[in-house]
Amino acid sequence: MSAPNEAPRAALVLGNWKMNGDAASAEALLAGLLAGARDIAGAAGVCPPYPYLGLAAARLAGSGIGWGAQDVSAFDDGAYTGEVSARMLADMGCTWALVGHSERRTLFGDTDAEVARKAARALAAGLVPVVCVGETLADREAGSTELVLARQIDAVCPVLREAGERCVLAYEPVWAIGTGLTASPAQAQAAHAFIRGRLAAGGVVAAPRLQVLYGGSVKPSNAVELFGQPDVDGGLIGGASLVAADFLAICRAAAGRA
Ligand code: 13P
């Protein structure tokens, strides 16, 4: 839904498959999604592991379901063993690249500055960066949620100012990822409104029109209520995106939210 006087923001649901599955399971999952593609076309995408991006591209082309990457290098082409550049992802037909997922930040040491560089590379290659932010349980219990979100947002504002509407934000409270704990709709709404306001304060003039997705244990059973919040424009889905029927149900919940 949208604030008064704002054009409605389209719903978007992205599936982050993380490092799960193999070629056979990716093929089966894509087939399952294609079976329901008509309902969710234009409002959904998947982020498979890099080796299966080509498969996603081949199967999803023309379906209305998009695809993207789970990360992107902060560097341009060159001697960066193991890295994948934004230009390569654009070559694979990716629409989106996740940047700053909490698993990248906590397990692989991605800093705020690196996240901003990754977002810049993605934009330069014509991809839509999905900038992920979120606080840990310790942050929340210490009353530091807004402080942490502000720091993460402020680092990307200089990049996102240049992006117009070609960027997406994702609020993923770390304590809700893969834990079965979900932010309450009110907690999600408060964080999303804060994120949008902080972007605007940081000079991102498109902030009222940007999609801000919620991620963290979204399931078909809680999606409708979460997506019913005025500043929650869809979801970034982990575990439930590995089950075609669940992901489709979540996408349908987002599409019907307005
Ligand atoms: P879960 O939906 O498994 O909690 O994961 C959320 C997430 O990290 C999506 O990027």
GROMACS .gro file of C-alpha atoms and ligand atoms in nm:
model
  268
    1MET     CA    1   0.000   0.000   0.000
    2SER     CA    2   0.108   0.358  -0.035
    3ALA     CA    3   0.103   0.679   0.158
    4PRO     CA    4  -0.169   0.922   0.054
    5ASN     CA    5  -0.088   1.104  -0.269
    6GLU     CA    6   0.177   0.854  -0.369
    7ALA     CA    7   0.145   0.635  -0.675
    8PRO     CA    8   0.084   0.278  -0.556
    9ARG     CA    9   0.400   0.073  -0.518
   10ALA     CA   10   0.392  -0.256  -0.702
   11ALA     CA   11   0.429  -0.568  -0.489
   12LEU     CA   12   0.747  -0.772  -0.520
   13VAL     CA   13   0.844  -1.107  -0.371
   14LEU     CA   14   1.194  -1.247  -0.417
   15GLY     CA   15   1.303  -1.599  -0.326
   16ASN     CA   16   1.656  -1.625  -0.186
   17TRP     CA   17   1.745  -1.991  -0.229
   18LYS     CA   18   2.076  -1.940  -0.043
   19MET     CA   19   2.323  -2.231  -0.081
   20ASN     CA   20   2.062  -2.504  -0.115
   21GLY     CA   21   1.983  -2.778  -0.362
   22ASP     CA   22   2.137  -2.915  -0.676
   23ALA     CA   23   2.059  -2.908  -1.047
   24ALA     CA   24   1.775  -3.159  -1.012
   25SER     CA   25   1.604  -2.977  -0.726
   26ALA     CA   26   1.652  -2.640  -0.897
   27GLU     CA   27   1.489  -2.782  -1.211
   28ALA     CA   28   1.197  -2.919  -1.008
   29LEU     CA   29   1.148  -2.594  -0.818
   30LEU     CA   30   1.152  -2.387  -1.136
   31ALA     CA   31   0.897  -2.622  -1.292
   32GLY     CA   32   0.676  -2.581  -0.986
   33LEU     CA   33   0.697  -2.202  -1.009
   34LEU     CA   34   0.625  -2.205  -1.381
   35ALA     CA   35   0.307  -2.398  -1.313
   36GLY     CA   36   0.179  -2.098  -1.113
   37ALA     CA   37   0.354  -1.824  -1.310
   38ARG     CA   38   0.036  -1.671  -1.449
   39ASP     CA   39  -0.075  -1.561  -1.100
   40ILE     CA   40   0.252  -1.396  -1.003
   41ALA     CA   41   0.400  -1.265  -1.330
   42GLY     CA   42   0.569  -0.929  -1.299
   43ALA     CA   43   0.578  -0.939  -0.921
   44ALA     CA   44   0.817  -1.221  -0.835
   45GLY     CA   45   1.171  -1.341  -0.884
   46VAL     CA   46   1.417  -1.602  -0.762
   47CYS     CA   47   1.780  -1.574  -0.658
   48PRO     CA   48   1.935  -1.919  -0.710
   49PRO     CA   49   2.301  -2.000  -0.639
   50TYR     CA   50   2.531  -1.872  -0.917
   51PRO     CA   51   2.572  -2.211  -1.092
   52TYR     CA   52   2.198  -2.234  -1.152
   53LEU     CA   53   2.142  -1.882  -1.286
   54GLY     CA   54   2.175  -2.010  -1.642
   55LEU     CA   55   1.914  -2.275  -1.573
   56ALA     CA   56   1.680  -2.015  -1.421
   57ALA     CA   57   1.734  -1.790  -1.724
   58ALA     CA   58   1.656  -2.073  -1.964
   59ARG     CA   59   1.344  -2.190  -1.784
   60LEU     CA   60   1.198  -1.857  -1.670
   61ALA     CA   61   1.255  -1.650  -1.984
   62GLY     CA   62   0.923  -1.510  -2.100
   63SER     CA   63   0.736  -1.636  -1.791
   64GLY     CA   64   0.708  -1.302  -1.610
   65ILE     CA   65   0.909  -1.444  -1.320
   66GLY     CA   66   1.248  -1.277  -1.298
   67TRP     CA   67   1.579  -1.392  -1.157
   68GLY     CA   68   1.870  -1.237  -0.974
   69ALA     CA   69   2.188  -1.312  -0.783
   70GLN     CA   70   2.248  -1.351  -0.412
   71ASP     CA   71   2.554  -1.127  -0.414
   72VAL     CA   72   2.781  -0.939  -0.656
   73SER     CA   73   3.145  -0.843  -0.653
   74ALA     CA   74   3.248  -0.498  -0.534
   75PHE     CA   75   3.511  -0.500  -0.811
   76ASP     CA   76   3.509  -0.465  -1.186
   77ASP     CA   77   3.661  -0.741  -1.400
   78GLY     CA   78   4.013  -0.849  -1.314
   79ALA     CA   79   4.223  -1.071  -1.092
   80TYR     CA   80   3.962  -1.145  -0.824
   81THR     CA   81   3.951  -1.522  -0.799
   82GLY     CA   82   3.613  -1.656  -0.703
   83GLU     CA   83   3.427  -1.330  -0.759
   84VAL     CA   84   3.137  -1.272  -0.998
   85SER     CA   85   3.101  -0.928  -1.155
   86ALA     CA   86   2.784  -0.727  -1.201
   87ARG     CA   87   2.845  -0.730  -1.576
   88MET     CA   88   2.846  -1.113  -1.576
   89LEU     CA   89   2.518  -1.114  -1.386
   90ALA     CA   90   2.369  -0.871  -1.636
   91ASP     CA   91   2.487  -1.107  -1.910
   92MET     CA   92   2.291  -1.384  -1.739
   93GLY     CA   93   1.977  -1.173  -1.767
   94CYS     CA   94   1.958  -1.099  -1.395
   95THR     CA   95   1.723  -0.821  -1.291
   96TRP     CA   96   1.835  -0.800  -0.926
   97ALA     CA   97   2.145  -0.852  -0.714
   98LEU     CA   98   2.112  -0.885  -0.338
   99VAL     CA   99   2.374  -0.683  -0.151
  100GLY     CA  100   2.444  -0.674   0.221
  101HIS     CA  101   2.246  -0.981   0.317
  102SER     CA  102   2.304  -1.039   0.689
  103GLU     CA  103   2.472  -1.373   0.615
  104ARG     CA  104   2.724  -1.188   0.397
  105ARG     CA  105   2.771  -0.925   0.665
  106THR     CA  106   2.812  -1.163   0.958
  107LEU     CA  107   2.974  -1.474   0.803
  108PHE     CA  108   3.184  -1.312   0.531
  109GLY     CA  109   3.259  -0.973   0.680
  110ASP     CA  110   3.088  -0.751   0.422
  111THR     CA  111   3.114  -0.399   0.561
  112ASP     CA  112   2.876  -0.108   0.507
  113ALA     CA  113   3.130   0.045   0.268
  114GLU     CA  114   3.158  -0.278   0.067
  115VAL     CA  115   2.781  -0.308   0.050
  116ALA     CA  116   2.769   0.043  -0.096
  117ARG     CA  117   3.038  -0.047  -0.353
  118LYS     CA  118   2.846  -0.361  -0.450
  119ALA     CA  119   2.527  -0.159  -0.493
  120ALA     CA  120   2.718   0.088  -0.712
  121ARG     CA  121   2.858  -0.193  -0.932
  122ALA     CA  122   2.514  -0.345  -0.967
  123LEU     CA  123   2.362  -0.015  -1.074
  124ALA     CA  124   2.642   0.058  -1.319
  125ALA     CA  125   2.574  -0.276  -1.489
  126GLY     CA  126   2.202  -0.207  -1.515
  127LEU     CA  127   2.100  -0.436  -1.229
  128VAL     CA  128   1.862  -0.342  -0.949
  129PRO     CA  129   2.044  -0.373  -0.615
  130VAL     CA  130   1.837  -0.516  -0.331
  131VAL     CA  131   2.003  -0.359  -0.029
  132CYS     CA  132   1.948  -0.572   0.281
  133VAL     CA  133   1.956  -0.419   0.626
  134GLY     CA  134   1.858  -0.541   0.971
  135GLU     CA  135   1.949  -0.553   1.335
  136THR     CA  136   2.061  -0.847   1.548
  137LEU     CA  137   1.872  -0.964   1.856
  138ALA     CA  138   2.140  -0.799   2.074
  139ASP     CA  139   2.088  -0.471   1.887
  140ARG     CA  140   1.712  -0.488   1.937
  141GLU     CA  141   1.739  -0.578   2.305
  142ALA     CA  142   1.983  -0.291   2.356
  143GLY     CA  143   1.732  -0.053   2.198
  144SER     CA  144   1.973   0.008   1.907
  145THR     CA  145   1.753  -0.105   1.618
  146GLU     CA  146   1.716   0.240   1.463
  147LEU     CA  147   2.082   0.324   1.524
  148VAL     CA  148   2.192   0.014   1.332
  149LEU     CA  149   1.943   0.064   1.049
  150ALA     CA  150   2.047   0.429   1.021
  151ARG     CA  151   2.416   0.334   0.993
  152GLN     CA  152   2.344   0.072   0.726
  153ILE     CA  153   2.114   0.303   0.529
  154ASP     CA  154   2.339   0.609   0.552
  155ALA     CA  155   2.625   0.410   0.396
  156VAL     CA  156   2.425   0.342   0.078
  157CYS     CA  157   2.242   0.675   0.043
  158PRO     CA  158   2.514   0.837  -0.171
  159VAL     CA  159   2.482   0.547  -0.416
  160LEU     CA  160   2.103   0.521  -0.406
  161ARG     CA  161   2.060   0.894  -0.465
  162GLU     CA  162   2.177   0.826  -0.820
  163ALA     CA  163   1.956   0.518  -0.867
  164GLY     CA  164   1.617   0.681  -0.908
  165GLU     CA  165   1.363   0.404  -0.864
  166ARG     CA  166   1.606   0.132  -0.974
  167CYS     CA  167   1.672  -0.004  -0.627
  168VAL     CA  168   1.493  -0.210  -0.365
  169LEU     CA  169   1.544  -0.225   0.012
  170ALA     CA  170   1.494  -0.532   0.225
  171TYR     CA  171   1.446  -0.521   0.602
  172GLU     CA  172   1.559  -0.850   0.747
  173PRO     CA  173   1.588  -0.856   1.125
  174VAL     CA  174   1.872  -1.104   1.183
  175TRP     CA  175   1.688  -1.264   1.474
  176ALA     CA  176   1.400  -1.358   1.244
  177ILE     CA  177   1.604  -1.522   0.967
  178GLY     CA  178   1.564  -1.896   0.955
  179THR     CA  179   1.456  -1.903   1.320
  180GLY     CA  180   1.080  -1.932   1.283
  181LEU     CA  181   1.055  -1.601   1.473
  182THR     CA  182   0.887  -1.331   1.266
  183ALA     CA  183   0.877  -0.961   1.333
  184SER     CA  184   0.524  -0.868   1.430
  185PRO     CA  185   0.343  -0.669   1.163
  186ALA     CA  186   0.377  -0.363   1.386
  187GLN     CA  187   0.752  -0.416   1.431
  188ALA     CA  188   0.797  -0.461   1.057
  189GLN     CA  189   0.590  -0.152   0.978
  190ALA     CA  190   0.788   0.060   1.225
  191ALA     CA  191   1.121  -0.051   1.077
  192HIS     CA  192   1.003  -0.005   0.718
  193ALA     CA  193   0.873   0.344   0.788
  194PHE     CA  194   1.202   0.429   0.957
  195ILE     CA  195   1.401   0.297   0.661
  196ARG     CA  196   1.195   0.497   0.414
  197GLY     CA  197   1.227   0.813   0.622
  198ARG     CA  198   1.600   0.769   0.664
  199LEU     CA  199   1.646   0.725   0.289
  200ALA     CA  200   1.449   1.045   0.228
  201ALA     CA  201   1.656   1.229   0.488
  202GLY     CA  202   1.968   1.101   0.312
  203GLY     CA  203   1.864   1.266  -0.012
  204VAL     CA  204   1.712   0.962  -0.182
  205VAL     CA  205   1.423   1.150  -0.335
  206ALA     CA  206   1.261   0.835  -0.473
  207ALA     CA  207   1.221   0.695  -0.117
  208PRO     CA  208   0.839   0.715  -0.113
  209ARG     CA  209   0.827   0.512  -0.434
  210LEU     CA  210   1.087   0.246  -0.348
  211GLN     CA  211   0.982  -0.108  -0.266
  212VAL     CA  212   1.084  -0.207   0.087
  213LEU     CA  213   1.059  -0.584   0.132
  214TYR     CA  214   1.034  -0.773   0.461
  215GLY     CA  215   1.239  -1.088   0.518
  216GLY     CA  216   1.259  -1.326   0.811
  217SER     CA  217   1.054  -1.645   0.845
  218VAL     CA  218   0.780  -1.533   0.606
  219LYS     CA  219   0.534  -1.817   0.546
  220PRO     CA  220   0.198  -1.843   0.372
  221SER     CA  221   0.039  -1.825   0.718
  222ASN     CA  222   0.187  -1.486   0.815
  223ALA     CA  223   0.236  -1.323   0.474
  224VAL     CA  224  -0.106  -1.159   0.442
  225GLU     CA  225  -0.076  -0.973   0.772
  226LEU     CA  226   0.283  -0.862   0.708
  227PHE     CA  227   0.211  -0.745   0.355
  228GLY     CA  228  -0.098  -0.561   0.480
  229GLN     CA  229   0.123  -0.303   0.650
  230PRO     CA  230   0.137   0.028   0.464
  231ASP     CA  231   0.516   0.035   0.418
  232VAL     CA  232   0.568  -0.337   0.355
  233ASP     CA  233   0.575  -0.383  -0.021
  234GLY     CA  234   0.650  -0.754  -0.040
  235GLY     CA  235   0.901  -1.005   0.087
  236LEU     CA  236   1.246  -1.155   0.060
  237ILE     CA  237   1.186  -1.520   0.129
  238GLY     CA  238   1.441  -1.781   0.237
  239GLY     CA  239   1.325  -2.125   0.350
  240ALA     CA  240   0.971  -2.099   0.214
  241SER     CA  241   1.105  -2.008  -0.132
  242LEU     CA  242   1.238  -2.364  -0.166
  243VAL     CA  243   0.885  -2.504  -0.171
  244ALA     CA  244   0.703  -2.397  -0.488
  245ALA     CA  245   0.353  -2.409  -0.338
  246ASP     CA  246   0.457  -2.197  -0.038
  247PHE     CA  247   0.642  -1.941  -0.249
  248LEU     CA  248   0.348  -1.910  -0.487
  249ALA     CA  249   0.109  -1.864  -0.195
  250ILE     CA  250   0.332  -1.589  -0.051
  251CYS     CA  251   0.347  -1.417  -0.392
  252ARG     CA  252  -0.029  -1.429  -0.420
  253ALA     CA  253  -0.058  -1.278  -0.071
  254ALA     CA  254   0.163  -0.989  -0.181
  255ALA     CA  255  -0.026  -0.935  -0.504
  256GLY     CA  256  -0.355  -0.907  -0.316
  257ARG     CA  257  -0.227  -0.676  -0.047
  258ALA     CA  258  -0.324  -0.340  -0.188
  25913P     P1  259   1.399  -1.722   0.601
  25913P     O1  260   1.277  -1.688   0.519
  25913P     O2  261   1.445  -1.863   0.585
  25913P     O3  262   1.388  -1.678   0.743
  25913P     O4  263   1.520  -1.635   0.536
  25913P     C1  264   1.503  -1.500   0.517
  25913P     C2  265   1.616  -1.449   0.437
  25913P     O5  266   1.729  -1.443   0.484
  25913P     C3  267   1.591  -1.413   0.296
  25913P     O6  268   1.699  -1.346   0.241
   0.00000   0.00000   0.00000
